[in-house]
XYZ file of C-alpha atoms in Angstrom:
468
model
C 43.030 -5.085 17.091
C 45.028 -7.053 19.629
C 44.222 -10.472 18.165
C 45.941 -9.937 14.775
C 49.048 -8.576 16.512
C 49.215 -11.510 18.861
C 48.802 -13.881 15.933
C 51.598 -12.189 14.056
C 53.843 -12.486 17.101
C 53.116 -16.222 17.373
C 53.792 -16.709 13.691
C 57.130 -14.932 13.967
C 58.115 -17.121 16.892
C 57.064 -20.207 14.977
C 58.984 -19.038 11.939
C 62.124 -18.526 13.988
C 61.783 -21.965 15.544
C 61.195 -23.663 12.204
C 64.106 -21.830 10.659
C 66.361 -23.027 13.443
C 65.135 -26.585 13.073
C 65.596 -26.543 9.317
C 69.135 -25.293 9.697
C 70.043 -27.813 12.373
C 68.422 -31.096 11.320
C 65.414 -30.297 9.139
C 63.219 -32.187 11.641
C 60.057 -30.233 11.016
C 58.152 -33.383 9.983
C 58.541 -36.990 11.134
C 57.549 -40.308 9.583
C 58.524 -43.815 10.787
C 61.415 -45.342 8.912
C 59.925 -48.868 8.741
C 56.366 -50.152 8.889
C 55.386 -53.844 8.943
C 51.951 -54.556 7.510
C 49.764 -57.638 7.460
C 48.599 -58.916 4.106
C 44.947 -58.080 3.559
C 44.936 -55.385 6.264
C 45.153 -51.589 5.982
C 48.215 -49.522 6.813
C 48.565 -45.809 7.560
C 51.758 -43.973 6.718
C 51.309 -41.227 9.283
C 53.078 -37.869 9.116
C 53.757 -35.867 12.260
C 54.325 -32.122 11.840
C 55.978 -29.735 14.263
C 54.098 -26.635 13.183
C 50.554 -25.378 13.063
C 49.092 -26.413 9.739
C 46.726 -23.421 9.654
C 49.702 -21.033 9.876
C 51.645 -22.450 6.923
C 51.079 -23.469 3.346
C 52.240 -26.932 2.285
C 52.422 -28.789 -0.978
C 53.769 -32.267 -1.539
C 53.674 -35.656 -3.210
C 53.884 -39.340 -2.284
C 55.929 -41.741 -4.423
C 56.481 -45.507 -4.331
C 59.563 -47.419 -5.356
C 59.157 -51.185 -5.529
C 62.195 -53.460 -5.247
C 63.992 -53.248 -8.596
C 61.345 -50.883 -10.055
C 61.082 -47.195 -10.926
C 59.836 -44.389 -8.709
C 56.061 -44.031 -9.229
C 53.961 -40.970 -8.329
C 50.960 -41.871 -6.198
C 49.304 -38.591 -5.199
C 49.938 -34.829 -5.121
C 48.287 -32.569 -2.558
C 48.044 -28.926 -1.538
C 47.331 -28.103 2.084
C 44.416 -30.391 2.998
C 43.313 -31.446 -0.476
C 44.573 -34.028 -2.936
C 44.865 -32.274 -6.283
C 45.968 -35.180 -8.434
C 46.094 -38.949 -8.354
C 48.745 -40.416 -10.604
C 46.496 -42.977 -12.305
C 43.134 -44.580 -11.976
C 44.885 -47.799 -10.995
C 46.132 -46.088 -7.846
C 42.898 -44.290 -7.064
C 41.476 -47.088 -4.961
C 44.790 -48.332 -3.698
C 45.948 -45.182 -1.913
C 44.197 -42.373 -0.143
C 45.385 -38.971 1.033
C 44.645 -38.332 4.695
C 44.423 -34.636 5.602
C 45.235 -32.512 7.427
C 48.814 -33.730 8.027
C 49.722 -35.231 4.604
C 49.461 -38.890 5.758
C 48.941 -41.693 3.241
C 46.508 -44.586 3.728
C 46.853 -47.987 2.051
C 43.391 -49.585 2.448
C 44.404 -53.171 1.637
C 47.919 -54.506 1.608
C 49.225 -57.033 -0.905
C 52.601 -58.004 -2.277
C 52.518 -55.054 -4.700
C 52.240 -52.617 -1.804
C 55.626 -53.591 -0.479
C 58.495 -51.195 -1.111
C 59.799 -47.711 -0.255
C 57.447 -44.743 0.012
C 58.867 -41.237 -0.430
C 57.338 -38.003 0.802
C 58.388 -34.674 -0.710
C 57.107 -31.564 1.070
C 57.416 -27.861 0.287
C 56.508 -25.654 3.269
C 55.830 -21.933 2.981
C 56.486 -20.354 6.362
C 54.947 -16.974 7.258
C 57.057 -13.832 6.718
C 59.535 -15.810 4.574
C 59.885 -15.878 0.795
C 61.813 -19.103 0.231
C 60.319 -22.553 0.796
C 61.465 -25.115 3.361
C 61.786 -28.529 1.732
C 61.469 -31.838 3.598
C 61.993 -35.320 2.155
C 61.210 -38.536 4.027
C 61.199 -42.266 3.172
C 59.210 -45.115 4.710
C 60.033 -48.774 4.090
C 56.892 -50.941 4.053
C 56.876 -54.721 4.357
C 53.871 -56.944 3.781
C 53.936 -60.251 5.654
C 51.704 -63.232 6.246
C 51.306 -64.414 9.869
C 53.031 -67.684 10.645
C 51.080 -70.846 11.333
C 51.899 -73.345 14.065
C 55.242 -74.965 13.219
C 55.724 -78.712 12.999
C 58.995 -80.414 13.966
C 60.466 -83.750 12.969
C 63.422 -85.783 14.163
C 65.571 -88.185 12.215
C 66.114 -90.895 13.181
C 62.897 -91.123 15.149
C 64.160 -93.940 17.392
C 66.556 -93.755 20.342
C 70.112 -92.952 19.266
C 73.420 -94.179 20.652
C 75.744 -91.749 22.369
C 78.923 -90.801 20.489
C 77.925 -92.991 17.542
C 74.888 -91.360 15.928
C 73.671 -87.940 14.836
C 70.225 -86.349 15.089
C 68.665 -83.992 12.547
C 65.774 -81.731 13.562
C 63.589 -79.866 11.044
C 60.939 -77.197 11.610
C 58.374 -76.122 9.020
C 55.346 -73.793 8.835
C 52.473 -74.002 6.405
C 51.884 -70.233 6.295
C 54.129 -67.295 6.907
C 56.597 -65.029 5.176
C 60.128 -64.130 6.165
C 59.999 -66.727 8.934
C 62.856 -67.060 11.375
C 63.275 -70.159 13.557
C 64.691 -70.750 17.001
C 65.309 -74.074 18.743
C 64.750 -74.677 22.448
C 65.666 -77.610 24.698
C 63.790 -77.735 27.988
C 62.606 -74.161 27.246
C 66.191 -72.886 26.967
C 67.485 -71.503 23.619
C 70.128 -73.535 21.812
C 73.143 -71.734 20.406
C 75.687 -72.696 17.805
C 78.446 -74.980 19.156
C 80.879 -77.627 17.978
C 78.088 -80.206 17.964
C 75.144 -77.943 17.059
C 74.891 -76.759 13.443
C 72.002 -74.637 12.115
C 70.780 -73.831 8.623
C 70.687 -70.218 7.432
C 67.153 -69.576 8.686
C 67.613 -71.982 11.632
C 64.857 -74.260 10.346
C 67.241 -77.257 10.582
C 69.338 -78.336 13.551
C 71.952 -81.087 13.408
C 73.459 -82.562 16.596
C 76.644 -84.433 15.823
C 77.460 -86.591 17.690
C 74.741 -87.063 20.265
C 75.662 -86.936 23.967
C 73.836 -87.785 27.176
C 73.388 -84.087 27.941
C 71.353 -83.701 24.726
C 68.490 -85.614 26.315
C 65.403 -83.454 26.822
C 62.300 -81.911 25.273
C 62.777 -79.993 22.046
C 60.521 -77.412 20.451
C 60.714 -74.869 17.648
C 59.739 -71.188 17.689
C 58.702 -69.688 14.338
C 58.244 -65.914 13.954
C 58.302 -62.974 11.578
C 57.748 -59.227 11.939
C 54.067 -59.543 12.766
C 53.575 -62.897 14.574
C 55.187 -65.889 16.280
C 54.148 -69.451 17.158
C 55.653 -72.430 19.004
C 55.564 -76.082 17.992
C 54.656 -79.040 20.176
C 57.474 -80.701 22.133
C 59.384 -83.770 20.996
C 61.601 -85.890 23.258
C 65.101 -87.024 22.436
C 66.194 -90.352 23.964
C 69.810 -91.454 24.038
C 71.534 -94.708 24.942
C 74.505 -93.874 27.167
C 76.734 -95.044 29.997
C 77.732 -96.581 32.279
C 78.699 -93.526 34.350
C 79.342 -92.895 38.071
C 79.904 -96.547 38.920
C 79.878 -97.251 42.679
C 79.614 -100.204 45.068
C 77.248 -99.827 48.013
C 76.317 -101.983 50.994
C 74.127 -101.662 54.077
C 76.343 -103.989 56.087
C 79.542 -103.428 58.013
C 81.572 -100.248 58.233
C 82.825 -98.415 55.169
C 85.952 -96.237 55.113
C 86.732 -94.996 51.628
C 86.942 -98.099 49.435
C 87.320 -100.474 52.400
C 84.399 -102.400 53.920
C 84.853 -103.980 57.381
C 82.453 -106.737 58.490
C 82.154 -109.063 61.478
C 83.319 -112.656 61.181
C 80.552 -114.951 59.997
C 78.347 -112.072 58.814
C 76.441 -112.391 55.521
C 77.092 -109.285 53.419
C 75.429 -107.999 50.237
C 77.034 -105.562 47.777
C 75.236 -103.658 45.001
C 76.951 -102.367 41.876
C 75.185 -99.173 40.740
C 75.803 -96.982 37.682
C 74.041 -94.378 35.531
C 73.316 -96.221 32.315
C 70.674 -96.498 29.581
C 69.772 -99.270 29.125
C 70.683 -100.634 32.584
C 74.128 -102.179 32.577
C 75.083 -105.726 33.393
C 77.633 -106.443 36.133
C 80.390 -108.960 36.702
C 81.951 -109.541 40.140
C 85.628 -110.515 40.229
C 87.800 -111.627 43.149
C 91.481 -110.650 43.205
C 93.718 -112.936 45.258
C 97.500 -113.246 45.003
C 97.569 -111.302 41.729
C 95.033 -113.714 40.267
C 91.468 -112.869 39.257
C 88.419 -115.063 39.381
C 84.869 -114.332 38.219
C 82.594 -114.952 41.176
C 79.162 -114.153 39.783
C 77.240 -112.075 37.250
C 74.478 -109.688 38.314
C 73.853 -106.436 40.090
C 74.259 -107.944 43.606
C 77.103 -109.854 45.236
C 76.541 -112.078 48.278
C 79.565 -112.763 50.487
C 79.831 -114.937 53.611
C 82.659 -113.483 55.651
C 83.704 -116.728 57.415
C 84.749 -118.124 54.035
C 87.194 -115.266 53.518
C 90.610 -114.434 54.751
C 91.115 -111.363 56.906
C 91.227 -109.109 53.816
C 90.305 -109.665 50.190
C 89.956 -107.440 47.130
C 86.925 -107.445 44.850
C 86.127 -105.734 41.555
C 82.787 -104.810 39.986
C 82.769 -104.434 36.194
C 79.738 -102.791 34.540
C 79.008 -103.190 30.840
C 76.400 -101.531 28.538
C 75.442 -103.906 25.768
C 74.160 -101.115 23.488
C 76.858 -98.471 23.821
C 79.543 -101.168 24.155
C 81.090 -99.146 26.982
C 82.260 -100.516 30.310
C 83.562 -99.259 33.637
C 84.884 -100.926 36.782
C 85.535 -100.122 40.410
C 87.536 -101.916 43.093
C 87.044 -102.320 46.843
C 88.544 -104.247 49.766
C 86.632 -106.429 52.220
C 88.158 -106.797 55.704
C 86.902 -109.339 58.255
C 87.260 -108.014 61.812
C 85.174 -107.760 64.958
C 83.084 -104.652 65.020
C 81.533 -103.129 68.127
C 77.754 -103.147 67.927
C 75.667 -100.195 68.962
C 74.812 -101.656 72.380
C 78.376 -102.670 73.131
C 79.629 -99.282 72.005
C 77.189 -97.653 74.392
C 78.398 -99.847 77.265
C 82.018 -99.058 76.467
C 81.295 -95.378 76.290
C 79.469 -95.606 79.616
C 82.441 -97.404 81.129
C 84.809 -94.812 79.823
C 82.935 -92.232 81.826
C 82.734 -94.336 85.064
C 86.143 -93.303 86.563
C 85.280 -89.658 86.212
C 81.838 -90.237 87.671
C 83.346 -92.161 90.591
C 85.834 -89.419 91.377
C 83.075 -86.811 91.246
C 80.779 -88.775 93.554
C 83.624 -89.422 95.986
C 84.480 -85.738 96.164
C 80.840 -84.831 96.758
C 80.557 -87.433 99.530
C 83.697 -86.199 101.308
C 82.582 -82.586 101.099
C 79.135 -83.499 102.461
C 80.658 -85.340 105.394
C 82.965 -82.442 106.212
C 80.063 -79.997 106.115
C 77.980 -82.278 108.340
C 80.735 -82.586 110.935
C 81.364 -78.857 110.803
C 77.720 -77.994 111.466
C 77.310 -80.625 114.180
C 80.289 -79.227 116.029
C 79.249 -75.606 115.577
C 75.484 -75.829 116.122
C 75.242 -76.755 119.886
C 72.017 -76.422 121.832
C 71.914 -73.289 124.027
C 71.298 -75.380 127.131
C 74.414 -77.406 126.460
C 76.392 -74.203 125.981
C 75.093 -72.707 129.240
C 75.601 -75.869 131.254
C 79.115 -76.197 129.949
C 79.824 -72.715 131.204
C 78.452 -73.406 134.688
C 80.261 -76.702 134.896
C 83.636 -75.066 134.385
C 86.166 -75.262 137.214
C 86.036 -72.479 139.767
C 89.375 -71.111 138.714
C 88.114 -70.628 135.209
C 84.932 -68.974 136.465
C 86.911 -66.491 138.556
C 88.846 -65.202 135.681
C 88.098 -61.542 135.068
C 85.566 -60.800 132.367
C 87.010 -59.583 129.136
C 84.946 -57.367 126.931
C 84.444 -58.279 123.331
C 85.317 -61.748 122.100
C 89.002 -61.984 122.857
C 88.561 -65.604 123.978
C 85.600 -66.589 121.847
C 86.868 -70.048 121.037
C 85.628 -71.461 124.290
C 82.116 -69.989 123.903
C 81.740 -70.725 120.199
C 78.250 -71.795 119.293
C 74.788 -70.719 118.235
C 72.908 -68.478 120.663
C 69.175 -68.071 120.792
C 66.929 -65.735 122.667
C 65.513 -67.171 125.880
C 62.619 -65.475 127.589
C 62.729 -65.655 131.415
C 59.391 -64.442 132.847
C 59.087 -62.451 136.028
C 61.240 -59.782 137.617
C 64.062 -59.911 140.080
C 64.169 -57.228 142.714
C 67.172 -55.032 142.980
C 69.358 -55.685 146.045
C 72.821 -54.973 147.016
C 75.324 -56.005 144.407
C 76.871 -59.369 145.079
C 79.293 -61.441 143.157
C 77.874 -64.830 144.218
C 74.205 -65.019 143.021
C 71.991 -63.933 140.144
C 69.928 -61.881 142.632
C 72.813 -59.417 142.836
C 72.106 -57.836 139.431
C 72.676 -54.091 139.251
C 68.980 -53.072 138.942
C 65.471 -54.376 138.657
C 64.860 -55.379 135.071
C 62.674 -57.556 132.937
C 64.589 -60.751 132.405
C 63.586 -60.870 128.700
C 67.225 -60.945 127.759
C 69.595 -63.087 125.776
C 71.824 -65.936 126.724
C 74.686 -63.688 125.698
C 73.665 -61.260 128.429
C 73.409 -64.079 130.968
C 76.836 -65.303 130.043
C 78.224 -61.778 130.346
C 76.861 -61.471 133.940
C 77.905 -64.925 135.138
C 78.784 -64.736 138.847
C 82.138 -65.992 140.013
C 80.532 -68.716 142.188
C 77.090 -69.737 140.952
C 74.727 -70.990 143.629
C 72.657 -74.099 143.424
C 69.519 -72.019 143.040
C 70.933 -70.217 140.115
C 71.988 -73.420 138.428
C 68.570 -74.908 139.013
C 66.771 -71.806 137.727
C 68.823 -71.578 134.568
C 68.513 -75.294 133.972
C 64.736 -75.110 134.155
C 64.544 -72.071 131.903
C 66.774 -73.660 129.246
C 64.696 -76.792 129.340
C 61.611 -74.640 128.909
């Protein structure tokens, strides 16, 4: 008992949705607006429905309208069954395809081309009136294109700015063919010098320029296929362009060449030209011109020239009848060679190098003198102290280094083996030290305890220890 109720609920929902769709845009069925078919092949005019076919009742018909002809009934159907075919002539040409009211054309020919109309009456559940839908499909029948063939007229090389070129592209098979031209695989568009026919099968370049040189091909296509032709080259006589004089000799600054006296110099006149241009070399002296030679290279011996002379190279293309010229100046002057330049550069750095070396030498000498004066041997320091006058030795000892200038020097540790026994303090010998101690002490300590009047024994002992 629940299944019928659920089904009724679904049908009501579907009815509401279909009603809304029919009121808004009637998009309850969909068919493509255009279909492109291949001659001799089948084609299906499919119908897409937005409802459950088992929940509704449909009835409809397919019609065909050929270009310039009347509307012809092809088939009438009810639900999933074709109930009538318009004529026996159409029985084998069209077929009804249930369950969604699609139409099949088994084999396409020229007669199958045209507009196909679908009229549908849909009976929705729980609704008395019918929902009507009408759709139209445009069908084309084409033949695939064959490989295109291109031609060029004239077939020979053309002259820039004087001749035109006409390109044609043809296919043996194909319907509704459209053509596209490519140069070096890049599409060509309409311009002041590029004119196309209505279907683009013909291209006229008028006049021809150098930039038109390249490989041309044609692309042929229709709704169902496309093919490319083989490539064909376009050659053009042009120039001369970008004329320039070059030389591997001397020094060039702008349009001025400087060479050494007596040097043999060669100049080349180069230009972009097809065919290669011829050249004429002209000398300009005192407002007078003189043809020196004819050819691509000029040979000049500098000792035969004045200090400066002007030359002119004139290039001429015998086919295009165009010419161009360029002028340059040749100056004869001594040039510094690479080795001489290196020597001069080295000499330019010599004063600075000399000053630097001199400063380093002076600083080294000062440092040497400074260390020789400051780094005395300990024995020499000690002996100098004992050899002082008696008045200087009797001066009272001052703690610290208040008078360190006299004792300036490097001190090292001196080990004096043995012990000295403690006796009564005396100010005249080393034996009068304050206590018995290990005489592993420093020269600084010895200096600090220097007696006022050193004895001969003390001098001898210290002299031997320093020598040790």
